[in-house]
CSV table of C-alpha atoms in Angstrom, one decimal:
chain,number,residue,atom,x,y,z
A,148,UNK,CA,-76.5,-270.5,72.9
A,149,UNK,CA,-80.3,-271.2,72.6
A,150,UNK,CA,-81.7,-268.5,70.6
A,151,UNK,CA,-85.2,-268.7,72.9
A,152,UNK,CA,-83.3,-267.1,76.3
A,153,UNK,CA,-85.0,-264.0,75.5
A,154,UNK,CA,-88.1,-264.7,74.2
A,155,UNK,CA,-91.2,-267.1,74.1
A,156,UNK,CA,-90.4,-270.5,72.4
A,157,UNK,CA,-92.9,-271.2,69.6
A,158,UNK,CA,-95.3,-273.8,69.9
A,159,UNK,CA,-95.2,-277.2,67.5
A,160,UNK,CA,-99.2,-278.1,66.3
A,161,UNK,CA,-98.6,-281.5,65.1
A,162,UNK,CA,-96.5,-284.1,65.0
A,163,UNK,CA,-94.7,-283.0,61.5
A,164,UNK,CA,-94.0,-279.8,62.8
A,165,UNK,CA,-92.3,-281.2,65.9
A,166,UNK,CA,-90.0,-283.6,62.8
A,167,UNK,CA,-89.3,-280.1,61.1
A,168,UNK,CA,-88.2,-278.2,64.8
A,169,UNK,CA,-85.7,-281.1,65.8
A,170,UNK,CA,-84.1,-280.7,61.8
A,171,UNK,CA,-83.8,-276.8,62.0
A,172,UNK,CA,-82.2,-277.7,65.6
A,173,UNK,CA,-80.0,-280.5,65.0
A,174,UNK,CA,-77.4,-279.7,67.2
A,175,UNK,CA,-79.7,-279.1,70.9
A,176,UNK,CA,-80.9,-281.8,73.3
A,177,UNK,CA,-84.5,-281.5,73.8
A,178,UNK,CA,-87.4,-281.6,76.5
A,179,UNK,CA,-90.6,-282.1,74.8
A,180,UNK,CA,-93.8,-280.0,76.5
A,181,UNK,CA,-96.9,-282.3,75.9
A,182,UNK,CA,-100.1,-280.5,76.3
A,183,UNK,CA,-103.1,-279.1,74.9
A,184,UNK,CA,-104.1,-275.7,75.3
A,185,UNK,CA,-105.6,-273.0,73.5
A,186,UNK,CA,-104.0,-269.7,72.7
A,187,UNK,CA,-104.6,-268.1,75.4
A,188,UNK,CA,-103.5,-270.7,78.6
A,189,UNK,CA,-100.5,-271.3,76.0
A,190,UNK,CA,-99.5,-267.3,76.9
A,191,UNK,CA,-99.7,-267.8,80.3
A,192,UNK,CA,-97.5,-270.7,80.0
A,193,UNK,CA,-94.1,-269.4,81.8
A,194,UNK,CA,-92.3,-272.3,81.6
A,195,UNK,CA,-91.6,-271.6,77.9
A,196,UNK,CA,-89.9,-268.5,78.9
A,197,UNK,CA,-87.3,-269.9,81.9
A,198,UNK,CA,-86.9,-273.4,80.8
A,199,UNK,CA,-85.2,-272.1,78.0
A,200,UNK,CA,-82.9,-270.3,80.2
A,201,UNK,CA,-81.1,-273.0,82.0
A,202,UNK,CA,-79.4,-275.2,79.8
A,203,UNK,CA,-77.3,-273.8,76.6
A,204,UNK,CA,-78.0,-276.5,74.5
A,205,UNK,CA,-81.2,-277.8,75.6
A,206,UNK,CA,-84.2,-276.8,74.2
A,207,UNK,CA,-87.8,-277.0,76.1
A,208,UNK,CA,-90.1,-277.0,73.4
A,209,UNK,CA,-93.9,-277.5,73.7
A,210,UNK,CA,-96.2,-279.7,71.7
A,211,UNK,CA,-99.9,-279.2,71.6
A,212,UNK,CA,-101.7,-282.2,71.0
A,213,UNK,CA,-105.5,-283.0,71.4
A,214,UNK,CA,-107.1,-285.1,73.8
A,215,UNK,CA,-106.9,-289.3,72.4
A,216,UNK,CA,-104.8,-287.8,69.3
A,217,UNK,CA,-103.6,-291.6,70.0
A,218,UNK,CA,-101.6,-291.7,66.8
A,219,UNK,CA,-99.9,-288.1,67.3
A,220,UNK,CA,-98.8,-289.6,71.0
A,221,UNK,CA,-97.5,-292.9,69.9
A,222,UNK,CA,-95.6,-291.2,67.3
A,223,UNK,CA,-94.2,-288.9,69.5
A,224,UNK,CA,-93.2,-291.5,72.3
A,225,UNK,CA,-91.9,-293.5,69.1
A,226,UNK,CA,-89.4,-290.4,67.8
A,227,UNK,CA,-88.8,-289.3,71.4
A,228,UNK,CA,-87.0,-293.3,72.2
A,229,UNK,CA,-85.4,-293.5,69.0
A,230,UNK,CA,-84.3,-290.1,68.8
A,231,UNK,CA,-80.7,-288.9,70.0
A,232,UNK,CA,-81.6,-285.6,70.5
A,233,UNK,CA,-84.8,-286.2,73.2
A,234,UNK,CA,-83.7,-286.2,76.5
A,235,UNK,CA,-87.1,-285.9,78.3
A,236,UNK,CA,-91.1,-285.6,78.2
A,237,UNK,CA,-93.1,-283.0,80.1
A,238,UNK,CA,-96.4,-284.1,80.4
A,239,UNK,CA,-99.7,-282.4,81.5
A,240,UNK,CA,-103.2,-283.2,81.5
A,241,UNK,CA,-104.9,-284.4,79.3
A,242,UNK,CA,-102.2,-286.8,78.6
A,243,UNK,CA,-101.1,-287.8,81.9
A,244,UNK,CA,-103.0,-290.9,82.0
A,245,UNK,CA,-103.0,-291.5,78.1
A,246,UNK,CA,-104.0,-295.3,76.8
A,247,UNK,CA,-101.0,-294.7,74.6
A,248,UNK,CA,-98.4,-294.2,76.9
A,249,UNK,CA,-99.8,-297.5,79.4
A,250,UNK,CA,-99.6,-299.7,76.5
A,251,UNK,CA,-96.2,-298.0,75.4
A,252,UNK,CA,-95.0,-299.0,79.2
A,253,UNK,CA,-97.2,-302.5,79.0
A,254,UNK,CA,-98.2,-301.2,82.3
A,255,UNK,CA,-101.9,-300.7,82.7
A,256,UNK,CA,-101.6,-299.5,86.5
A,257,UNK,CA,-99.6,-296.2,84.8
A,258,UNK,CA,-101.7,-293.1,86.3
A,259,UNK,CA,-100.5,-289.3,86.2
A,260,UNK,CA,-96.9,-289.9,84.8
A,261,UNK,CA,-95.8,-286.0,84.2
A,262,UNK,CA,-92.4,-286.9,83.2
A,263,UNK,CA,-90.4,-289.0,81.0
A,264,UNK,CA,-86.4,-289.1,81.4
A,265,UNK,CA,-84.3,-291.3,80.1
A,266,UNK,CA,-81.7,-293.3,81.3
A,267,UNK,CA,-78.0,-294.4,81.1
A,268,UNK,CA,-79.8,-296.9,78.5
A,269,UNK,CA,-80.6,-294.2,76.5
A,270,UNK,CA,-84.6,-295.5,77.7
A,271,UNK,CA,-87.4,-293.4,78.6
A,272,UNK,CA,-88.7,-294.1,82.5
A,273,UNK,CA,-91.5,-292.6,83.7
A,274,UNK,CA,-91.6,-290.5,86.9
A,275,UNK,CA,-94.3,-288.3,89.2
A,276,UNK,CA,-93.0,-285.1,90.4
A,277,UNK,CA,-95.5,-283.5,91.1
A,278,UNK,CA,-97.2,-285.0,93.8
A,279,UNK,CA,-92.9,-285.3,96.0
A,280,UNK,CA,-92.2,-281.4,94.9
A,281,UNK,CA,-95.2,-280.5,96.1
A,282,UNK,CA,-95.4,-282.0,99.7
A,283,UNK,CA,-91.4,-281.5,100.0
A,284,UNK,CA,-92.1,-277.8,99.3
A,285,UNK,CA,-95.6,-277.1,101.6
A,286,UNK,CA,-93.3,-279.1,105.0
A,287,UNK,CA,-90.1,-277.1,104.2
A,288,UNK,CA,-92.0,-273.6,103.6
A,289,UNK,CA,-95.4,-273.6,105.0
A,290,UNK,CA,-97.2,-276.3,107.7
A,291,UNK,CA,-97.3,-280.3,108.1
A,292,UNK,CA,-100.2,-282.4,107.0
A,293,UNK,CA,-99.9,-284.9,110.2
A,294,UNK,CA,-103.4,-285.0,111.6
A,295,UNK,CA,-105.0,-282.2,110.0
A,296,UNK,CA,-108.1,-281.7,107.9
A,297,UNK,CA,-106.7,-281.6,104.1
A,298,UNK,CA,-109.7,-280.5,101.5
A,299,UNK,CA,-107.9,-280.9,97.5
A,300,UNK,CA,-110.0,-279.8,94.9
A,301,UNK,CA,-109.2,-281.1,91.7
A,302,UNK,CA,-108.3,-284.7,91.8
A,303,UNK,CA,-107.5,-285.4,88.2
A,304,UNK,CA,-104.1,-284.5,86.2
A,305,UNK,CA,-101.8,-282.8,89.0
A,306,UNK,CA,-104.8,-283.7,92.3
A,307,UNK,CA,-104.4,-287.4,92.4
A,308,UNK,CA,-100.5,-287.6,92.9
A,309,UNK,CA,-100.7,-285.0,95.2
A,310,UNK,CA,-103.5,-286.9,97.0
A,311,UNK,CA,-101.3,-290.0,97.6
A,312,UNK,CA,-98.3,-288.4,98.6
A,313,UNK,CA,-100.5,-286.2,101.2
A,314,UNK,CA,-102.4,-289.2,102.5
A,315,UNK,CA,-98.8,-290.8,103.4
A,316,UNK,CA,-98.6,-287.9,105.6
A,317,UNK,CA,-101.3,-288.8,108.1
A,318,UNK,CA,-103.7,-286.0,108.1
A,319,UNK,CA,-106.9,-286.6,110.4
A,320,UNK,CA,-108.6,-287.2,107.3
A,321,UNK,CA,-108.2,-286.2,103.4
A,322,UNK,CA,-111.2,-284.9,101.7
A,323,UNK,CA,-111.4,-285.5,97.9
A,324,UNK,CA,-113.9,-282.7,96.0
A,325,UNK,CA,-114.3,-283.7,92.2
A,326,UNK,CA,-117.2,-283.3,89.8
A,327,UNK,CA,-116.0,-286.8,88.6
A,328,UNK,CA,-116.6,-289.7,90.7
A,329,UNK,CA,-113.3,-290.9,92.4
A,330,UNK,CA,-114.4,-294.6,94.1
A,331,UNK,CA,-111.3,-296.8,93.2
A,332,UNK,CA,-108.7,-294.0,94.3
A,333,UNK,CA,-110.9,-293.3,97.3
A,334,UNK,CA,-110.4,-297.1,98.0
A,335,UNK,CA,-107.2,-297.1,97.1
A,336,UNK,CA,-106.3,-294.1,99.5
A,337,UNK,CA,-108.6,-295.6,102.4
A,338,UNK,CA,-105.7,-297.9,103.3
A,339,UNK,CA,-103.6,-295.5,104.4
A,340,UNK,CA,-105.6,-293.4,106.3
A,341,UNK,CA,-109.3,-291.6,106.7
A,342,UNK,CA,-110.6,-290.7,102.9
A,343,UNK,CA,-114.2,-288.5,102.2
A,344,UNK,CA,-115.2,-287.6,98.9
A,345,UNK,CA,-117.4,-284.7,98.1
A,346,UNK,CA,-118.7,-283.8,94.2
A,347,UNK,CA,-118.5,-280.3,94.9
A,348,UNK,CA,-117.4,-277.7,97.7
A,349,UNK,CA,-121.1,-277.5,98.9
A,350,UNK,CA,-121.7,-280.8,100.2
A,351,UNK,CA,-118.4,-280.2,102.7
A,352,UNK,CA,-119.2,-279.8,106.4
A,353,UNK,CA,-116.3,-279.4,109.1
A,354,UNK,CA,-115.7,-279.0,112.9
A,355,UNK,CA,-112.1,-278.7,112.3
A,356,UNK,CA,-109.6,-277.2,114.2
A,357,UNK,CA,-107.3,-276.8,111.4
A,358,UNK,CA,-107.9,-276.7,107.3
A,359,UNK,CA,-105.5,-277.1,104.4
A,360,UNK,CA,-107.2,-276.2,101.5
A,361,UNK,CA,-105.5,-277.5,98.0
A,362,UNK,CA,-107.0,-276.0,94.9
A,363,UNK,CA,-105.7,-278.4,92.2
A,364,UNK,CA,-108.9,-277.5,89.6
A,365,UNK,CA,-107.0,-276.4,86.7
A,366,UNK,CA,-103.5,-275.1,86.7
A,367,UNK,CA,-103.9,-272.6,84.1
A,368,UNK,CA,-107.1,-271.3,85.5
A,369,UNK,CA,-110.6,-272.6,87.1
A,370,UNK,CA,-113.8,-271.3,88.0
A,371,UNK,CA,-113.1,-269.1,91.2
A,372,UNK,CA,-117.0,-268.6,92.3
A,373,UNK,CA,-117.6,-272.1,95.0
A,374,UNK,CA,-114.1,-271.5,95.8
A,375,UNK,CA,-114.3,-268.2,97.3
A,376,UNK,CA,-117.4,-269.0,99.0
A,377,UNK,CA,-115.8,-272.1,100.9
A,378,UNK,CA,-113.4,-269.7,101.7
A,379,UNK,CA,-115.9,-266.9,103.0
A,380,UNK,CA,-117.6,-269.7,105.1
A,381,UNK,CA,-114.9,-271.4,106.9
A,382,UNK,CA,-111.6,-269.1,107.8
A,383,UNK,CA,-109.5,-268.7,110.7
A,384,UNK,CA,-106.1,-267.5,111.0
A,385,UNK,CA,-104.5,-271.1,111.2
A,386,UNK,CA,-106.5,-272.3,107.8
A,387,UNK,CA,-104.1,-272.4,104.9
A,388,UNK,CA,-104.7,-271.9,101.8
A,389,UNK,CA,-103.0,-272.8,98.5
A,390,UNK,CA,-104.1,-272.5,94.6
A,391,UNK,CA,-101.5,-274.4,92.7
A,392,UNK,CA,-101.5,-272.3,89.7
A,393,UNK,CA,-97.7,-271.1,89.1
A,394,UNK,CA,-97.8,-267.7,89.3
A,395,UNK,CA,-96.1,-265.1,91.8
A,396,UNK,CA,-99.7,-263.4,92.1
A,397,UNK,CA,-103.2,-264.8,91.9
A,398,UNK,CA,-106.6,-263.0,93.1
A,399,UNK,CA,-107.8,-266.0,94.7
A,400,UNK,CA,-105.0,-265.9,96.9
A,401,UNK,CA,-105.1,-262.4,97.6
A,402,UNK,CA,-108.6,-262.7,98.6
A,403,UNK,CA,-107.8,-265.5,100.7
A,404,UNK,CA,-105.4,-263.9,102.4
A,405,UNK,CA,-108.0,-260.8,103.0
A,406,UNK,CA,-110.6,-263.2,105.0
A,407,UNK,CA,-107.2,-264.2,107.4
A,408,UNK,CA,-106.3,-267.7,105.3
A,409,UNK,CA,-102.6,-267.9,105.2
A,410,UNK,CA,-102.5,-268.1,101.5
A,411,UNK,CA,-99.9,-269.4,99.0
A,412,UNK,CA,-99.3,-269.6,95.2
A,413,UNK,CA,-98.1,-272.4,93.4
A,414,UNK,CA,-94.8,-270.6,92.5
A,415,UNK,CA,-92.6,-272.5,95.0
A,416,UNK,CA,-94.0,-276.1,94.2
A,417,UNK,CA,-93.7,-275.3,90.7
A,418,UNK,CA,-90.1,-274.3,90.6
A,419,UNK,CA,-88.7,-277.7,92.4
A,420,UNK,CA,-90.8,-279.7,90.0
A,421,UNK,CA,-89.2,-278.3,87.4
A,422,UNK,CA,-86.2,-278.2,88.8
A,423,UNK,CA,-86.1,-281.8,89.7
A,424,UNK,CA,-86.5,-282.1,86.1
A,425,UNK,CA,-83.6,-280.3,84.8
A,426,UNK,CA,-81.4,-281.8,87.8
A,427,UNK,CA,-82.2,-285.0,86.0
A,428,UNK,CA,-81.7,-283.9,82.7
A,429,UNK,CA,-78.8,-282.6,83.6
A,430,UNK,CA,-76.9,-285.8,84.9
A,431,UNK,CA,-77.6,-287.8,82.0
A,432,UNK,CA,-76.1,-285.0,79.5
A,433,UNK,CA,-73.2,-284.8,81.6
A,434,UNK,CA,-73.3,-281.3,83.3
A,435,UNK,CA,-73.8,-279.5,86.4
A,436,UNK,CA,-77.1,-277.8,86.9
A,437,UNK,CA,-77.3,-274.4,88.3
A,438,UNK,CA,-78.5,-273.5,91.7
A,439,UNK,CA,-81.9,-274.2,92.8
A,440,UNK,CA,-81.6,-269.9,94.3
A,441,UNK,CA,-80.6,-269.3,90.7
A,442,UNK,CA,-84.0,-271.6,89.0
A,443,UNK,CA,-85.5,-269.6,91.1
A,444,UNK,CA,-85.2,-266.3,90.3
A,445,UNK,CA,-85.8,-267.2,86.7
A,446,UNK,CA,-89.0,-268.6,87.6
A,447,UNK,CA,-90.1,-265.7,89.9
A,448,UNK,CA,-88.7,-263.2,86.8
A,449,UNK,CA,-90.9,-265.1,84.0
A,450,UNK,CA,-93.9,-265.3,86.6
């Protein structure tokens, strides 16, 4: 059984650390964690509690690597192909859209890849799931997109997939809000439907009859203050609000939900993420996952 089930995975610094984990563990299958985080974002990090739980033999392990550490990440995507007992790459921001990983792929189109699973060929292939659990989950559980007004905050590591998939949807229009000027995906997205950007909540006017407000700013925590006033300003008791950090209970969306914004958590979009993850996993190691009900309720419990 994997000795993590009951407690907090430890968390590999560097790349020879990583080499010394997959020795001492010679007989798991591994998910590797990409990220970089400081001690603190790293504790709030639930994942490392209930992707532990799931599979006996796999092991979910993170590995912190700074931002254009481009010789850490090619060594890791290098081990992770050659190595027998890698399975998989989780992978958040900042290394969604890494250099090393589009000339890895030869693919310089490769944006916001936050997985890696391989194949029957024993290859890695890259997949988004963030941006299908997340729509799948908000038109099974909450609303519909189809015409509209959708406002997502945040369009880097997590915002931009989730942006495409929403714009597919046909809201009356989809307005992107980043500090960061976003003119090719804005002309990418234009195609498929009506696209505003905004570089912060302030400059955002709106007649709507209906708001869906996305805050993708930071999974593991943002800056609450232009958020709360947007929500002060504009609610009515069809505007829906939803802050995509994972957690069963946020302040932001308990406030929200004060001011008559029917509010929502990340929790639910983050658990079929990572549950289309392990599903995967899981067929190319042979075995049956366990209920989605079951993922769950390890989820909520680590949450």
């Amino acid at each position: 059984m994997n000795e993590f089930f009951n407690k907090k995975i430890p968390i590999c610094n560097s790349v020879k650390e990583l080499k010394r984990f997959l020795t001492k563990y010679s007989k798991f299958k591994f998910c590797l964690y990409l990220a970089y985080k400081d001690s603190n974002d790293w504790n709030k990090s639930t994942s490392r509690v209930y992707m532990n739980q799931v599979i006996d033999n796999l092991i979910y392990l993170p590995v912190n690597i700074k931002k254009d550490d481009n010789d850490s990440l090619k060594e890791i995507y290098n081990i992770s192909e050659s190595s027998e007992q890698i399975v998989a790459i989780n992978q958040t921001q900042p290394h969604k859209s890494n250099s090393v990983l589009k000339e890895w792929l030869r693919n310089n189109s490769v944006s916001n890849i936050d997985a890696l699973i391989k194949d029957k060929n024993k290859k890695l292939v890259p997949y988004d799931l963030n941006g299908p659990s997340f729509v799948g989950w908000f038109k099974d559980e909450v609303d519909q997109f189809q015409d509209e007004c959708v406002i997502l905050l945040g369009v880097g590591g997590v915002g931009e997939p989730i942006a495409r998939k929403v714009i597919k949807e046909k809201p009356s229009k989809l307005i992107l809000v980043d500090i960061v000027p976003k003119t090719e995906l804005c002309a990418e997205l234009s195609k498929e439907g009506t696209i505003e950007y905004a570089s912060s909540l302030n400059e955002i006017k709106l007649n709507d009859k209906k708001i869906i407000f996305i805050n993708c700013a930071g999974k593991e925590g943002v800056s609450e203050s232009g958020t709360e006033k947007l929500l002060m300003k504009f609610f009515k008791k069809d505007y829906i609000f939803v802050d995509l950090r994972p957690h069963l209970q946020i302040d932001l969306v308990k406030k929200a939900t004060k001011l008559g914004w029917k509010a929502y958590t990340g929790h639910g979009m983050n658990a079929r993420n990572d549950y289309s993850l392990l599903t995967k996993i899981a067929e190319l190691i042979g075995i049956i996952s366990m209920p989605f009900d079951e993922f769950k309720e390890l989820v909520a419990k680590a949450s």
